[in-house]
Amino acid sequence: MTTPIDNYLRDVLGMLRDVHDEANTENVLNWATNLLATLQAPYNISLLTTELLSSPAVWNRPTAPPLATCMRLLAMFRSAAAHFHAKYLEYLSRPPYTCPEHISSDLWANAVSRGLHHQPERWKHLFVLTGVLAGLQDAGARDSLIDTTGQVEVAVANATRLALAEVGAMTDADHASLAEAAITLAVAHACPRLLDTPAQLELGLDDLVPVILKSVFSHPEGLQDCAFMGDMGADAGFDAAGRFDWPQTSRSFRDLKLVAANPLVVALGPVARVLALAVLHTGSIAAITRVRNDLVALAVRIANIWGSNRLSIMEHDPARVSPATQEHALPILFTLQRNILFACAVVMRAIVVRAIGDNRLNTRDIAAMPMHVFHALSFISSRAGNDKFDAYKSTYLAAGDLLATCPGASA
C-alpha cells in the first residue's frame, strides 16, 4: 500500500528526469529538498540522492552555469541536513509514542552516503557531502553527533582525493576543466568546516595545488585570466561634460558583474586559505614553487592589463570620471581587485611562514617574492584602506625581515 509520501516521492522523481523552465525547475528542486528533509525510509533517501546526482532537471538547466548548479546542490543538502537534525532533536525531546517514529540523523547521513555509490562522478559527491556536513554543523550536531560528523569529514577528504585521481584519468578536456573547478569550489566550502580535524590534512593537498591555481585563474567561472581589467574599448566614452563614462548597459560592464558573481571569484577568500593550508603542510617543494611563480605571474599580468585601461590614469582624479561610473562601475571593479590582493596576501603569508621554518626553500627568492607581487599590485594597495588588513601587513613585514637576512636578494 502506497502512502502520500510515496506518491510525492514518485512524482518528484519523475519531474527530476525531465528538463523544465527556470521557475518550474526551482519548484522541483525545492520539493526535492523538502523530501530529503522529510523521508524516513533510508532506501528512499538513497534513491533520491542518486537521482539528484544525474537528474536532467538539475544538470541540464539551460540558464544555470555548471558551478552555480553545484552550489545549488550543496545548498539543498545543507538545508535538508539542518532541517532533518532539528526535527530529530524535536522528536527526542517529546515523550515516547506521542509522535511518529523518526530515524536518527546518523542513519539519514548514512543513507545519503549510500546514494552516492551509484553515481561515478566523484566531484559531484563533494557537494553532497559538504552540504550534509555544513547542515549538521549548522544544526549543532558537531558536538552531539561526533561520530557522524567525523565520518562525514573523512568522507569529504576521501571524495576529494578520489575526485582528483578521477580528473587525472579524464580524456575530455572540457569535462576535466569543469571537474577541476568543481573540486576547487567544493573544497573551498568544505575546508572551513574541517578546521582542526585530521581530515583537513587528508585532502590530497599536493594534487590540489595545480588544480586550484588553474581553475581560479583561468576557468570561465573564475577570474578568466583577469581580462575584465583591460580597456573597455568602444563601450566607454565621455558624457556631455567631457567626463569618462562607462555605461551600465555596456557589454563590458555586464561582463564585469558576471565575473564578480562567478562562484570561484565569490569564494576567493576560502580558496586562498586552502592554498595557504597546502603551502604550510605540503611535502612538495615543487608545489610551493609553482604557487610562488603563479602568484608573481598573476600580479604582473594584472599590472600590465590594468595599465592598458584608461581608468588607470583617471581613477585618482574623480573630476574626470562621470558620477554614474564612480557610483556603479568603480565599486565593483575596485572591490574585485581588493579581493584579489587579499587572496594573494593570504597565500604569500603562508609561503613566507613556510620559508622561515624550512631550510629546503630558497629563502632569497621567497623573501623577494612578496615585494614583487605587492609592487605590481601597488595600484590596488595604494587605495584607502587596502593596505590595512592583517594578511597584507604581516606578510609585508615578515618578508622584509626575511629579506634583511638575505643580502643577496633584491626587491
Short mmCIF file of N, CA and C in Angstrom, two decimals, residues 136-204:
data_model
loop_
_atom_site.label_atom_id
_atom_site.label_comp_id
_atom_site.label_asym_id
_atom_site.label_seq_id
_atom_site.Cartn_x
_atom_site.Cartn_y
_atom_site.Cartn_z
N LEU A 136 24.59 19.70 9.18
CA LEU A 136 24.67 19.12 10.52
C LEU A 136 25.36 20.07 11.50
N GLN A 137 26.41 20.73 11.03
CA GLN A 137 27.08 21.70 11.90
C GLN A 137 26.18 22.89 12.19
N ASP A 138 25.44 23.35 11.18
CA ASP A 138 24.51 24.46 11.39
C ASP A 138 23.50 24.12 12.48
N ALA A 139 23.09 22.86 12.52
CA ALA A 139 22.07 22.43 13.48
C ALA A 139 22.67 22.01 14.82
N GLY A 140 23.98 22.22 14.99
CA GLY A 140 24.62 21.93 16.26
C GLY A 140 24.99 20.49 16.47
N ALA A 141 25.14 19.73 15.38
CA ALA A 141 25.40 18.30 15.52
C ALA A 141 26.87 17.97 15.72
N ARG A 142 27.75 18.97 15.59
CA ARG A 142 29.18 18.65 15.69
C ARG A 142 29.52 18.10 17.07
N ASP A 143 28.84 18.58 18.10
CA ASP A 143 29.10 18.09 19.45
C ASP A 143 28.23 16.89 19.79
N SER A 144 26.96 16.91 19.34
CA SER A 144 26.04 15.84 19.72
C SER A 144 26.19 14.59 18.86
N LEU A 145 26.73 14.74 17.65
CA LEU A 145 26.92 13.59 16.76
C LEU A 145 28.37 13.54 16.31
N ILE A 146 29.26 13.41 17.27
CA ILE A 146 30.69 13.47 16.96
C ILE A 146 31.09 12.39 15.97
N ASP A 147 30.60 11.16 16.17
CA ASP A 147 30.97 10.07 15.27
C ASP A 147 30.46 10.32 13.85
N THR A 148 29.21 10.78 13.76
CA THR A 148 28.62 11.00 12.43
C THR A 148 29.32 12.12 11.69
N THR A 149 29.51 13.26 12.34
CA THR A 149 30.18 14.36 11.66
C THR A 149 31.62 13.99 11.33
N GLY A 150 32.25 13.21 12.21
CA GLY A 150 33.61 12.74 11.93
C GLY A 150 33.65 11.86 10.69
N GLN A 151 32.65 11.00 10.54
CA GLN A 151 32.59 10.14 9.35
C GLN A 151 32.38 10.96 8.09
N VAL A 152 31.54 11.99 8.18
CA VAL A 152 31.31 12.85 7.01
C VAL A 152 32.58 13.62 6.67
N GLU A 153 33.30 14.09 7.69
CA GLU A 153 34.57 14.79 7.44
C GLU A 153 35.55 13.89 6.70
N VAL A 154 35.67 12.66 7.14
CA VAL A 154 36.56 11.70 6.47
C VAL A 154 36.07 11.43 5.05
N ALA A 155 34.75 11.34 4.89
CA ALA A 155 34.19 11.09 3.56
C ALA A 155 34.50 12.24 2.60
N VAL A 156 34.47 13.48 3.10
CA VAL A 156 34.81 14.64 2.27
C VAL A 156 36.27 14.53 1.80
N ALA A 157 37.16 14.20 2.73
CA ALA A 157 38.58 14.06 2.37
C ALA A 157 38.79 12.94 1.37
N ASN A 158 38.15 11.80 1.61
CA ASN A 158 38.30 10.67 0.69
C ASN A 158 37.76 11.02 -0.70
N ALA A 159 36.59 11.67 -0.72
CA ALA A 159 35.98 12.03 -2.00
C ALA A 159 36.86 13.02 -2.76
N THR A 160 37.52 13.90 -2.04
CA THR A 160 38.42 14.87 -2.70
C THR A 160 39.57 14.15 -3.38
N ARG A 161 40.21 13.25 -2.66
CA ARG A 161 41.35 12.52 -3.25
C ARG A 161 40.91 11.68 -4.44
N LEU A 162 39.76 11.01 -4.31
CA LEU A 162 39.27 10.18 -5.41
C LEU A 162 38.88 11.04 -6.61
N ALA A 163 38.30 12.21 -6.35
CA ALA A 163 37.93 13.10 -7.44
C ALA A 163 39.16 13.62 -8.17
N LEU A 164 40.21 13.93 -7.42
CA LEU A 164 41.46 14.38 -8.05
C LEU A 164 42.06 13.28 -8.92
N ALA A 165 42.02 12.05 -8.43
CA ALA A 165 42.52 10.94 -9.23
C ALA A 165 41.66 10.73 -10.48
N GLU A 166 40.37 10.91 -10.32
CA GLU A 166 39.44 10.77 -11.44
C GLU A 166 39.73 11.80 -12.53
N VAL A 167 40.01 13.03 -12.13
CA VAL A 167 40.32 14.09 -13.09
C VAL A 167 41.59 13.74 -13.87
N GLY A 168 42.57 13.19 -13.17
CA GLY A 168 43.82 12.84 -13.83
C GLY A 168 43.66 11.81 -14.93
N ALA A 169 42.58 11.04 -14.86
CA ALA A 169 42.35 9.99 -15.87
C ALA A 169 41.40 10.44 -16.97
N MET A 170 40.88 11.65 -16.89
CA MET A 170 39.91 12.12 -17.89
C MET A 170 40.60 12.47 -19.20
N THR A 171 39.94 12.14 -20.31
CA THR A 171 40.47 12.45 -21.64
C THR A 171 39.74 13.62 -22.29
N ASP A 172 38.56 13.95 -21.79
CA ASP A 172 37.79 15.09 -22.31
C ASP A 172 38.24 16.35 -21.58
N ALA A 173 38.90 17.26 -22.28
CA ALA A 173 39.49 18.45 -21.65
C ALA A 173 38.43 19.33 -21.00
N ASP A 174 37.29 19.51 -21.65
CA ASP A 174 36.24 20.36 -21.10
C ASP A 174 35.66 19.76 -19.82
N HIS A 175 35.45 18.45 -19.85
CA HIS A 175 34.92 17.77 -18.67
C HIS A 175 35.92 17.84 -17.52
N ALA A 176 37.19 17.66 -17.84
CA ALA A 176 38.23 17.74 -16.81
C ALA A 176 38.30 19.14 -16.22
N SER A 177 38.18 20.16 -17.06
CA SER A 177 38.22 21.54 -16.58
C SER A 177 37.06 21.81 -15.62
N LEU A 178 35.87 21.34 -15.98
CA LEU A 178 34.71 21.51 -15.09
C LEU A 178 34.93 20.78 -13.77
N ALA A 179 35.42 19.55 -13.85
CA ALA A 179 35.65 18.76 -12.63
C ALA A 179 36.67 19.44 -11.73
N GLU A 180 37.74 19.98 -12.31
CA GLU A 180 38.76 20.67 -11.52
C GLU A 180 38.18 21.91 -10.84
N ALA A 181 37.40 22.67 -11.57
CA ALA A 181 36.79 23.87 -10.99
C ALA A 181 35.81 23.48 -9.88
N ALA A 182 35.06 22.41 -10.10
CA ALA A 182 34.10 21.96 -9.10
C ALA A 182 34.81 21.49 -7.83
N ILE A 183 35.88 20.75 -7.99
CA ILE A 183 36.66 20.30 -6.83
C ILE A 183 37.18 21.50 -6.05
N THR A 184 37.72 22.48 -6.76
CA THR A 184 38.23 23.69 -6.11
C THR A 184 37.14 24.37 -5.30
N LEU A 185 35.98 24.53 -5.91
CA LEU A 185 34.87 25.22 -5.24
C LEU A 185 34.38 24.43 -4.03
N ALA A 186 34.24 23.12 -4.20
CA ALA A 186 33.75 22.30 -3.09
C ALA A 186 34.71 22.31 -1.91
N VAL A 187 36.00 22.16 -2.19
CA VAL A 187 36.99 22.15 -1.11
C VAL A 187 37.04 23.50 -0.42
N ALA A 188 36.88 24.58 -1.18
CA ALA A 188 36.87 25.92 -0.57
C ALA A 188 35.74 26.05 0.44
N HIS A 189 34.61 25.42 0.16
CA HIS A 189 33.48 25.48 1.09
C HIS A 189 33.60 24.43 2.19
N ALA A 190 34.30 23.34 1.91
CA ALA A 190 34.43 22.28 2.91
C ALA A 190 35.51 22.59 3.93
N CYS A 191 36.61 23.20 3.48
CA CYS A 191 37.77 23.35 4.35
C CYS A 191 37.48 24.11 5.65
N PRO A 192 36.71 25.21 5.63
CA PRO A 192 36.40 25.87 6.90
C PRO A 192 35.64 24.96 7.86
N ARG A 193 34.94 23.98 7.32
CA ARG A 193 34.19 23.04 8.15
C ARG A 193 35.10 21.95 8.72
N LEU A 194 36.31 21.87 8.21
CA LEU A 194 37.24 20.83 8.64
C LEU A 194 38.35 21.36 9.54
N LEU A 195 38.21 22.61 9.98
CA LEU A 195 39.25 23.21 10.81
C LEU A 195 39.54 22.35 12.03
N ASP A 196 40.83 22.18 12.31
CA ASP A 196 41.28 21.44 13.49
C ASP A 196 40.83 19.98 13.48
N THR A 197 40.63 19.42 12.30
CA THR A 197 40.30 18.00 12.20
C THR A 197 41.39 17.29 11.40
N PRO A 198 41.63 16.01 11.67
CA PRO A 198 42.63 15.27 10.88
C PRO A 198 42.29 15.24 9.40
N ALA A 199 40.99 15.29 9.08
CA ALA A 199 40.58 15.20 7.67
C ALA A 199 41.11 16.37 6.85
N GLN A 200 41.36 17.50 7.50
CA GLN A 200 41.82 18.68 6.77
C GLN A 200 43.13 18.42 6.04
N LEU A 201 43.97 17.60 6.64
CA LEU A 201 45.28 17.33 6.04
C LEU A 201 45.27 16.08 5.16
N GLU A 202 44.07 15.53 4.93
CA GLU A 202 43.94 14.33 4.10
C GLU A 202 43.22 14.63 2.78
N LEU A 203 43.25 15.90 2.38
CA LEU A 203 42.53 16.33 1.19
C LEU A 203 43.30 16.12 -0.11
N GLY A 204 44.52 15.59 -0.01
CA GLY A 204 45.34 15.48 -1.21
C GLY A 204 45.91 16.82 -1.61
#
